[in-house]
XYZ file of C-alpha atoms in Angstrom:
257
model
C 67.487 -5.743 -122.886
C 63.980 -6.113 -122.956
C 63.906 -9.163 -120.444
C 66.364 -6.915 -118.157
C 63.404 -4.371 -118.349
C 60.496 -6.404 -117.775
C 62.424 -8.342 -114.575
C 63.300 -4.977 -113.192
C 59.534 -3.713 -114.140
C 58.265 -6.940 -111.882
C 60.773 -6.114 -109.411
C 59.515 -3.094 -109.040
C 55.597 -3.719 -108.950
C 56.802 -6.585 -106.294
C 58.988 -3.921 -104.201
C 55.892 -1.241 -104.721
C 53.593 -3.909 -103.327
C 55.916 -4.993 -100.651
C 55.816 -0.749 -100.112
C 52.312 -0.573 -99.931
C 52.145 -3.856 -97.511
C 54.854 -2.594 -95.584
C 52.932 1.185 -94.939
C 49.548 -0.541 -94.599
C 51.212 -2.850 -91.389
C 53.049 0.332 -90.505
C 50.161 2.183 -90.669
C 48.597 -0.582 -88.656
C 51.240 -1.184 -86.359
C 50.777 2.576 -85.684
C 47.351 3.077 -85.377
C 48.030 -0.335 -82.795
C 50.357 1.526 -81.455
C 48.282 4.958 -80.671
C 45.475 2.957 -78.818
C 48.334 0.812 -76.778
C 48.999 3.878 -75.408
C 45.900 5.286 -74.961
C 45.261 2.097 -73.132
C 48.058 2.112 -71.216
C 47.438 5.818 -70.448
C 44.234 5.015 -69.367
C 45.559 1.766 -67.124
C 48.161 4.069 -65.277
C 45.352 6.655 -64.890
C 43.092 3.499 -63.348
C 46.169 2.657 -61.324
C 46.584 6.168 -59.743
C 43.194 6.652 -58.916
C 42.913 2.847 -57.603
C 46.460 3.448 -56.002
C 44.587 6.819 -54.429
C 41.113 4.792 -53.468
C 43.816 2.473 -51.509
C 45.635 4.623 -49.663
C 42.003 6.470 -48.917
C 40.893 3.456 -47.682
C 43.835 2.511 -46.052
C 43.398 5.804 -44.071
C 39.901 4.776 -43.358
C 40.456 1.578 -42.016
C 42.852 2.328 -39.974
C 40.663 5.342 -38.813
C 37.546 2.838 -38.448
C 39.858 0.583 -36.631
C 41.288 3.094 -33.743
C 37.519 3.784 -33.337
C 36.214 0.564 -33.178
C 39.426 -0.146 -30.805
C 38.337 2.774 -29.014
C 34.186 2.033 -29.000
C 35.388 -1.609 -27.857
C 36.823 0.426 -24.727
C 34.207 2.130 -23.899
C 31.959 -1.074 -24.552
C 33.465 -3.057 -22.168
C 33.765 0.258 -19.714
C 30.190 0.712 -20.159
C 29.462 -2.813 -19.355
C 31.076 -2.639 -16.250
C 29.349 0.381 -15.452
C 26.140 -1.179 -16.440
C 27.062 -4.006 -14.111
C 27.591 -1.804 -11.727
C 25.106 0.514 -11.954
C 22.750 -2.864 -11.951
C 23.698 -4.310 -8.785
C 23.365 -0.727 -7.153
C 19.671 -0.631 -8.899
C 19.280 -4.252 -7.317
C 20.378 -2.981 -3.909
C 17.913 0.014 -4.075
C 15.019 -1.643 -5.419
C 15.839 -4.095 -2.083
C 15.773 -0.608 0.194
C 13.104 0.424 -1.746
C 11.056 -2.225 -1.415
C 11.808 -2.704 2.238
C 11.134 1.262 3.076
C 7.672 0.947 1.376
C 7.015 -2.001 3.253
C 8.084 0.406 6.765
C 6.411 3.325 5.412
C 3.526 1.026 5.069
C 3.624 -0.766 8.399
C 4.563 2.813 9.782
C 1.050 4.089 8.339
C -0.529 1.840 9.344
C 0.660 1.937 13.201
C 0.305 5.851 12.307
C -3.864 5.483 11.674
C -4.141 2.886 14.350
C -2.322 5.307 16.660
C -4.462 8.033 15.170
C -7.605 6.015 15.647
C -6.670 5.009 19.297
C -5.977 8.845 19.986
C -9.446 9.780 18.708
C -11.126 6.642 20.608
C -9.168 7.988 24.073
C -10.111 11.556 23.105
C -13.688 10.953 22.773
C -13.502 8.185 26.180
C -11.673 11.447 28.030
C -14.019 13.593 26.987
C -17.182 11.665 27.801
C -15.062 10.936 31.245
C -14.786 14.814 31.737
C -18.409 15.282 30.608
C -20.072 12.588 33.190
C -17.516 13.420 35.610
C -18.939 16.902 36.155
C -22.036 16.103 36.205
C -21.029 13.352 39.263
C -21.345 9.938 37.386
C -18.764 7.187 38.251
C -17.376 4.996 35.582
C -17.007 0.830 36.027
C -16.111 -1.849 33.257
C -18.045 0.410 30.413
C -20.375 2.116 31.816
C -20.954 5.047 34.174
C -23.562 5.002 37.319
C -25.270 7.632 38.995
C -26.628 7.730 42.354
C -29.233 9.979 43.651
C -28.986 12.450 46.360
C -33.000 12.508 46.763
C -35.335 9.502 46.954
C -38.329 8.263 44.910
C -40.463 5.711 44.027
C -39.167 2.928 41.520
C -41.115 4.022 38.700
C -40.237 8.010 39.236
C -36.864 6.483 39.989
C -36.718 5.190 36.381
C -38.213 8.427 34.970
C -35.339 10.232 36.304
C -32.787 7.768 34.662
C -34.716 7.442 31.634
C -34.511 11.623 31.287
C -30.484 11.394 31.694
C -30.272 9.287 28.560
C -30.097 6.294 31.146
C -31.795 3.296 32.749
C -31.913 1.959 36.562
C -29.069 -0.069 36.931
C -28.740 -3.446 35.425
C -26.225 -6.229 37.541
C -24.876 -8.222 35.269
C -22.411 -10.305 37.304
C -20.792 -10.410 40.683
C -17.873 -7.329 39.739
C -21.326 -5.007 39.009
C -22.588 -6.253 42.671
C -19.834 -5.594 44.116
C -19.262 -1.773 42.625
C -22.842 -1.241 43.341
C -22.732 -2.671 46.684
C -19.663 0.195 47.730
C -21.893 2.768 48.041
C -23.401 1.474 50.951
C -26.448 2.571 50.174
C -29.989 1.291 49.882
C -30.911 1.170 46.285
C -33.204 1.249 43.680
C -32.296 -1.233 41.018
C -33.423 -1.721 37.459
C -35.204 -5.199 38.208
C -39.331 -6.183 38.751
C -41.591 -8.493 38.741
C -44.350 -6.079 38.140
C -45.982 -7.679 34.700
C -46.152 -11.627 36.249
C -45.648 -12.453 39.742
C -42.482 -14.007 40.467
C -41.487 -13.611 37.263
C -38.605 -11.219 37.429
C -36.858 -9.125 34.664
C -34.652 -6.222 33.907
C -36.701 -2.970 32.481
C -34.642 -3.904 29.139
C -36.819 -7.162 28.760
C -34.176 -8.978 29.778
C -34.874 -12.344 32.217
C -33.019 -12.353 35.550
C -30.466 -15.122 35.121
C -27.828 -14.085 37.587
C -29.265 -13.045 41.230
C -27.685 -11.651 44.305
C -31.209 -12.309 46.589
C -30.378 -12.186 50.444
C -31.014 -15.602 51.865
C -35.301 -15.547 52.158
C -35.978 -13.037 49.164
C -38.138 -12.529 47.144
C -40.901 -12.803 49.703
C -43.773 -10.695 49.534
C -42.848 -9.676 52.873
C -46.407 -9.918 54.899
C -48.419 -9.958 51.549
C -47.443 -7.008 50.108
C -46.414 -6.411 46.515
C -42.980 -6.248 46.521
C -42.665 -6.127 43.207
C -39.277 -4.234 42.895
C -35.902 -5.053 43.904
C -33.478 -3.012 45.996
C -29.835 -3.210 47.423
C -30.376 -3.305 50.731
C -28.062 -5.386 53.010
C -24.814 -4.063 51.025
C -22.804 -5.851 53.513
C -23.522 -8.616 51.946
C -22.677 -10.202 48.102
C -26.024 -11.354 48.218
C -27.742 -8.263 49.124
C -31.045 -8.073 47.076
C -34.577 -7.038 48.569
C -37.981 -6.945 46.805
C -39.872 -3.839 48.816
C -43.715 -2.067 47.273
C -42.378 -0.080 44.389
C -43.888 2.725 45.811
C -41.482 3.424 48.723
C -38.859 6.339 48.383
C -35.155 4.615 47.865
C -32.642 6.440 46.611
C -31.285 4.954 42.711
C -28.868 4.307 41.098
C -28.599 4.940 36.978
C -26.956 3.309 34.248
C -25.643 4.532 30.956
C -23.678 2.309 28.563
C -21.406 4.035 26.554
C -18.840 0.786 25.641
C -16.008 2.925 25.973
């Protein structure tokens, strides 16, 4: 009986510590158990919110999408545009260009119309001034003749005080317009400071000479030291006569218009 007892004493210290092993993995397993679902709780809570980040995104791609579709449309419209508006800038910049260049050319035909307006002002007014006062106008300059006769020097006095000098023939044209007159005049041309030696009262040498055939010539000795028109008939229709005869003159004023 004793044997029976001790084998079911060992039994049941075995079966107590298979108990005790048995809660201790149960209370394992459980414990295991609690934080597998905590876990898992927290996996399908991940999941959700992940599952919501996906669909937000989703959303927002396909929201970025229809706007970058849409920005892509309004790219390429603008481009177009640009284009456009480029080859109109072009064409304007060309018109632009080419007005300024008019507007330029038109100012400048503008001021040289301007200028030649002024210059024919001033020539018409000088014209109306001399013409009142009975000067006649030839290749730049305008002539007076007397209506009273002097000497050659009082002659030039008189010129000199109307901002003039006796007349000065340049060339044939001059000898010709003086010549019209058909008048006997005194003429801005001596020999006064050297015999024979004959200049204009500028200073200026005689180098073109309209002398009737046999003058100069001291006619009879005298001192003919000034020169007149006198045979007007004639291209060559200089005379040297005494200075101190009375001719009538002629005056010269140079005005280059």
């Amino acid at each position: 009986m004793e044997a029976k007892s001790k084998s079911l004493t060992a039994e049941r210290d075995e079966m107590m510590g298979s108990l005790k092993t048995c809660t201790s993995q149960k209370t394992a397993l459980s414990t295991e158990r609690d934080s597998l679902k905590r876990t898992n709780s927290a996996i399908e809570e991940k999941s959700k919110r992940l599952t919501s980040e996906k669909e937000d995104l989703s959303r927002r791609l396909n929201s970025c999408t229809s706007q970058k579709t849409a920005l892509t449309a309004e790219r390429d419209s603008l481009k177009r545009t640009n284009t456009d508006t480029q080859e109109k800038l072009t064409r304007l910049q060309s018109e632009f260009t080419k007005q300024r260049a008019e507007l330029h050319s038109n100012t400048l035909q503008l001021t040289a119309l301007r200028r030649e307006r002024d210059e024919l002002q001033t020539k018409l007014t000088v014209f109306e001034r001399y013409s009142k006062q009975s000067w006649t106008y030839f290749s730049g300059s305008f002539y007076y003749i007397s209506t009273t006769k002097k000497s050659w020097r009082d002659s030039q006095y008189d010129c000199w005080g109307k901002g003039a000098d006796l007349v000065i023939i340049d060339n044939k044209e001059e000898n010709a317009f003086v010549r019209k007159f058909q008048k006997k005049l005194w003429i801005g041309l001596s020999d006064r400071l050297r015999e024979g030696s004959w200049i204009w009262q500028d200073g200026t040498p005689l180098r073109t000479s309209f002398w009737y055939p046999g003058e100069p010539n001291n006619f009879r000795g005298t001192e003919e030291d000034c020169a007149e028109t006198k045979y007007y008939d004639y291209e060559n229709s200089w005379n040297d006569v005494e200075c101190t005869n009375a001719n009538f003159w002629m005056c010269e004023k140079k005005t280059g218009v």
